[in-house]
Amino acid sequence: MKYEKIRNEAYKANMKIPANHLALYTWGNVSAYDADEKVFAIKPSGVPYEELTPESMVIVNLDGKVVDGDLNPSSDTPTHAVLYKEFADNRKIKIGGIIHTHSTFAVSWAQAVQSVPLFGTTHADHIQTKIPCTPYLSKAAVEKDYEKETGNLIISHFDKEKLNPSEVNMVLCGGHGPFAWGETAEKAVYNATVMEEICRMAMNTLLINPKAKELPDYIINKHYMRKHGPNAYYGQKK
């Protein structure tokens, strides 16, 4: 099977969307990227997860054009293509997978058009900032090329906020929902699952104490660096 590796990676990652309770019905998609070939495999549009196979994954290039596959790719394909082209291809960040879902708590924050405050160490273990939320897309952008402009908005928001996508590997799109990425498609799903849980915890925190304060920087830095810093000591040596 042509593009067998990324087709298998995309298939396995997509099957984790329902397993991790990240979407109902067909409300989510994962892609797996081949940096050498500059193509990615992505879920076909509107196909239920239980009907997916590795062979049904659609291969798309960085211009968003189908290069292999019989089915229509996800309607979010142009967003994936923009992010791979800018982050992985132009900026040479190691991104091998992207996920978009409509998970409940992440979407709730996106619908409120609010970044997720960094309240605790679970959040700090993964990123050192709020989970960013973009503003709404403009009317002109929606009418021009909605999915492609969604990707452009993510990129411009990261640039405006001076966020490093190799460290901040998740984002909320205002009024829409979450995107996340990682070094592999599997890691992208992991990051999306973490984001959903952090969003749930943050909402509960504000329900308990609407005046809750964000975690102090010295605790944030300790938790992030013990997992990701040059002298990280969390986990086992490889």
mmCIF file with all atom_site columns, N, CA, C and O in Angstrom, residues 5 11-12 17 20 27 35 54 67 70 76 86 97 104 115 131 138 154 157:
data_model
loop_
_atom_site.group_PDB
_atom_site.id
_atom_site.type_symbol
_atom_site.label_atom_id
_atom_site.label_alt_id
_atom_site.label_comp_id
_atom_site.label_asym_id
_atom_site.label_entity_id
_atom_site.label_seq_id
_atom_site.pdbx_PDB_ins_code
_atom_site.Cartn_x
_atom_site.Cartn_y
_atom_site.Cartn_z
_atom_site.occupancy
_atom_site.B_iso_or_equiv
_atom_site.pdbx_formal_charge
_atom_site.auth_seq_id
_atom_site.auth_comp_id
_atom_site.auth_asym_id
_atom_site.auth_atom_id
_atom_site.pdbx_PDB_model_num
ATOM 1  N N  . LYS A 1 5   ? 2.980   3.836  5.862  1.00 0.00 ? 5   LYS A N  1
ATOM 2  C CA . LYS A 1 5   ? 3.359   4.253  7.213  1.00 0.00 ? 5   LYS A CA 1
ATOM 3  C C  . LYS A 1 5   ? 2.436   5.348  7.744  1.00 0.00 ? 5   LYS A C  1
ATOM 4  O O  . LYS A 1 5   ? 1.871   5.231  8.836  1.00 0.00 ? 5   LYS A O  1
ATOM 5  N N  . TYR A 1 11  ? -4.651  6.334  10.765 1.00 0.00 ? 11  TYR A N  1
ATOM 6  C CA . TYR A 1 11  ? -5.778  5.463  11.148 1.00 0.00 ? 11  TYR A CA 1
ATOM 7  C C  . TYR A 1 11  ? -5.782  5.206  12.657 1.00 0.00 ? 11  TYR A C  1
ATOM 8  O O  . TYR A 1 11  ? -6.812  5.389  13.331 1.00 0.00 ? 11  TYR A O  1
ATOM 9  N N  . LYS A 1 12  ? -4.648  4.789  13.198 1.00 0.00 ? 12  LYS A N  1
ATOM 10 C CA . LYS A 1 12  ? -4.580  4.484  14.627 1.00 0.00 ? 12  LYS A CA 1
ATOM 11 C C  . LYS A 1 12  ? -4.893  5.713  15.477 1.00 0.00 ? 12  LYS A C  1
ATOM 12 O O  . LYS A 1 12  ? -5.570  5.630  16.501 1.00 0.00 ? 12  LYS A O  1
ATOM 13 N N  . ILE A 1 17  ? -9.730  9.029  18.850 1.00 0.00 ? 17  ILE A N  1
ATOM 14 C CA . ILE A 1 17  ? -10.658 10.135 19.111 1.00 0.00 ? 17  ILE A CA 1
ATOM 15 C C  . ILE A 1 17  ? -11.881 9.640  19.879 1.00 0.00 ? 17  ILE A C  1
ATOM 16 O O  . ILE A 1 17  ? -12.187 10.163 20.961 1.00 0.00 ? 17  ILE A O  1
ATOM 17 N N  . ASN A 1 20  ? -10.855 8.145  23.380 1.00 0.00 ? 20  ASN A N  1
ATOM 18 C CA . ASN A 1 20  ? -10.502 9.139  24.397 1.00 0.00 ? 20  ASN A CA 1
ATOM 19 C C  . ASN A 1 20  ? -11.632 10.137 24.650 1.00 0.00 ? 20  ASN A C  1
ATOM 20 O O  . ASN A 1 20  ? -11.419 11.148 25.322 1.00 0.00 ? 20  ASN A O  1
ATOM 21 N N  . TRP A 1 27  ? -17.115 14.058 14.522 1.00 0.00 ? 27  TRP A N  1
ATOM 22 C CA . TRP A 1 27  ? -16.684 15.423 14.837 1.00 0.00 ? 27  TRP A CA 1
ATOM 23 C C  . TRP A 1 27  ? -15.203 15.528 15.182 1.00 0.00 ? 27  TRP A C  1
ATOM 24 O O  . TRP A 1 27  ? -14.834 16.064 16.214 1.00 0.00 ? 27  TRP A O  1
ATOM 25 N N  . ALA A 1 35  ? 7.490   14.259 6.400  1.00 0.00 ? 35  ALA A N  1
ATOM 26 C CA . ALA A 1 35  ? 8.283   15.461 6.115  1.00 0.00 ? 35  ALA A CA 1
ATOM 27 C C  . ALA A 1 35  ? 9.142   15.305 4.867  1.00 0.00 ? 35  ALA A C  1
ATOM 28 O O  . ALA A 1 35  ? 9.442   16.298 4.194  1.00 0.00 ? 35  ALA A O  1
ATOM 29 N N  . PRO A 1 54  ? -7.040  1.718  7.431  1.00 0.00 ? 54  PRO A N  1
ATOM 30 C CA . PRO A 1 54  ? -5.839  2.429  6.974  1.00 0.00 ? 54  PRO A CA 1
ATOM 31 C C  . PRO A 1 54  ? -5.936  2.841  5.504  1.00 0.00 ? 54  PRO A C  1
ATOM 32 O O  . PRO A 1 54  ? -5.498  3.930  5.125  1.00 0.00 ? 54  PRO A O  1
ATOM 33 N N  . VAL A 1 67  ? -3.404  13.573 -3.431 1.00 0.00 ? 67  VAL A N  1
ATOM 34 C CA . VAL A 1 67  ? -2.442  12.904 -4.306 1.00 0.00 ? 67  VAL A CA 1
ATOM 35 C C  . VAL A 1 67  ? -2.658  11.393 -4.334 1.00 0.00 ? 67  VAL A C  1
ATOM 36 O O  . VAL A 1 67  ? -2.160  10.723 -5.230 1.00 0.00 ? 67  VAL A O  1
ATOM 37 N N  . ASP A 1 70  ? -9.325  7.471  -2.672 1.00 0.00 ? 70  ASP A N  1
ATOM 38 C CA . ASP A 1 70  ? -10.575 7.506  -3.423 1.00 0.00 ? 70  ASP A CA 1
ATOM 39 C C  . ASP A 1 70  ? -11.659 8.351  -2.765 1.00 0.00 ? 70  ASP A C  1
ATOM 40 O O  . ASP A 1 70  ? -12.683 8.631  -3.388 1.00 0.00 ? 70  ASP A O  1
ATOM 41 N N  . ASP A 1 76  ? -11.570 19.880 7.079  1.00 0.00 ? 76  ASP A N  1
ATOM 42 C CA . ASP A 1 76  ? -10.557 20.693 7.753  1.00 0.00 ? 76  ASP A CA 1
ATOM 43 C C  . ASP A 1 76  ? -9.167  20.531 7.135  1.00 0.00 ? 76  ASP A C  1
ATOM 44 O O  . ASP A 1 76  ? -8.196  21.096 7.645  1.00 0.00 ? 76  ASP A O  1
ATOM 45 N N  . GLU A 1 86  ? 3.567   25.939 7.231  1.00 0.00 ? 86  GLU A N  1
ATOM 46 C CA . GLU A 1 86  ? 4.216   27.021 7.956  1.00 0.00 ? 86  GLU A CA 1
ATOM 47 C C  . GLU A 1 86  ? 5.087   26.507 9.098  1.00 0.00 ? 86  GLU A C  1
ATOM 48 O O  . GLU A 1 86  ? 6.270   26.847 9.193  1.00 0.00 ? 86  GLU A O  1
ATOM 49 N N  . GLY A 1 97  ? 2.051   15.289 13.367 1.00 0.00 ? 97  GLY A N  1
ATOM 50 C CA . GLY A 1 97  ? 0.624   15.013 13.435 1.00 0.00 ? 97  GLY A CA 1
ATOM 51 C C  . GLY A 1 97  ? -0.145  16.214 13.934 1.00 0.00 ? 97  GLY A C  1
ATOM 52 O O  . GLY A 1 97  ? 0.360   17.010 14.730 1.00 0.00 ? 97  GLY A O  1
ATOM 53 N N  . THR A 1 104 ? -15.924 18.615 24.422 1.00 0.00 ? 104 THR A N  1
ATOM 54 C CA . THR A 1 104 ? -16.876 19.475 25.128 1.00 0.00 ? 104 THR A CA 1
ATOM 55 C C  . THR A 1 104 ? -16.243 20.655 25.850 1.00 0.00 ? 104 THR A C  1
ATOM 56 O O  . THR A 1 104 ? -16.660 21.813 25.660 1.00 0.00 ? 104 THR A O  1
ATOM 57 N N  . SER A 1 115 ? -8.963  32.439 26.468 1.00 0.00 ? 115 SER A N  1
ATOM 58 C CA . SER A 1 115 ? -7.807  31.585 26.709 1.00 0.00 ? 115 SER A CA 1
ATOM 59 C C  . SER A 1 115 ? -7.975  30.908 28.061 1.00 0.00 ? 115 SER A C  1
ATOM 60 O O  . SER A 1 115 ? -8.646  31.438 28.957 1.00 0.00 ? 115 SER A O  1
ATOM 61 N N  . ILE A 1 131 ? -3.622  28.322 27.618 1.00 0.00 ? 131 ILE A N  1
ATOM 62 C CA . ILE A 1 131 ? -3.957  27.749 26.308 1.00 0.00 ? 131 ILE A CA 1
ATOM 63 C C  . ILE A 1 131 ? -4.540  28.894 25.491 1.00 0.00 ? 131 ILE A C  1
ATOM 64 O O  . ILE A 1 131 ? -5.578  29.462 25.858 1.00 0.00 ? 131 ILE A O  1
ATOM 65 N N  . SER A 1 138 ? -12.711 36.883 10.701 1.00 0.00 ? 138 SER A N  1
ATOM 66 C CA . SER A 1 138 ? -13.477 37.984 10.133 1.00 0.00 ? 138 SER A CA 1
ATOM 67 C C  . SER A 1 138 ? -14.478 37.461 9.095  1.00 0.00 ? 138 SER A C  1
ATOM 68 O O  . SER A 1 138 ? -14.328 36.352 8.560  1.00 0.00 ? 138 SER A O  1
ATOM 69 N N  . ILE A 1 154 ? -4.521  30.970 13.092 1.00 0.00 ? 154 ILE A N  1
ATOM 70 C CA . ILE A 1 154 ? -3.709  30.339 14.142 1.00 0.00 ? 154 ILE A CA 1
ATOM 71 C C  . ILE A 1 154 ? -2.269  30.844 14.058 1.00 0.00 ? 154 ILE A C  1
ATOM 72 O O  . ILE A 1 154 ? -1.665  31.234 15.064 1.00 0.00 ? 154 ILE A O  1
ATOM 73 N N  . HIS A 1 157 ? -1.980  34.524 15.065 1.00 0.00 ? 157 HIS A N  1
ATOM 74 C CA . HIS A 1 157 ? -2.190  34.681 16.507 1.00 0.00 ? 157 HIS A CA 1
ATOM 75 C C  . HIS A 1 157 ? -0.938  34.268 17.278 1.00 0.00 ? 157 HIS A C  1
ATOM 76 O O  . HIS A 1 157 ? -0.544  34.958 18.231 1.00 0.00 ? 157 HIS A O  1
#
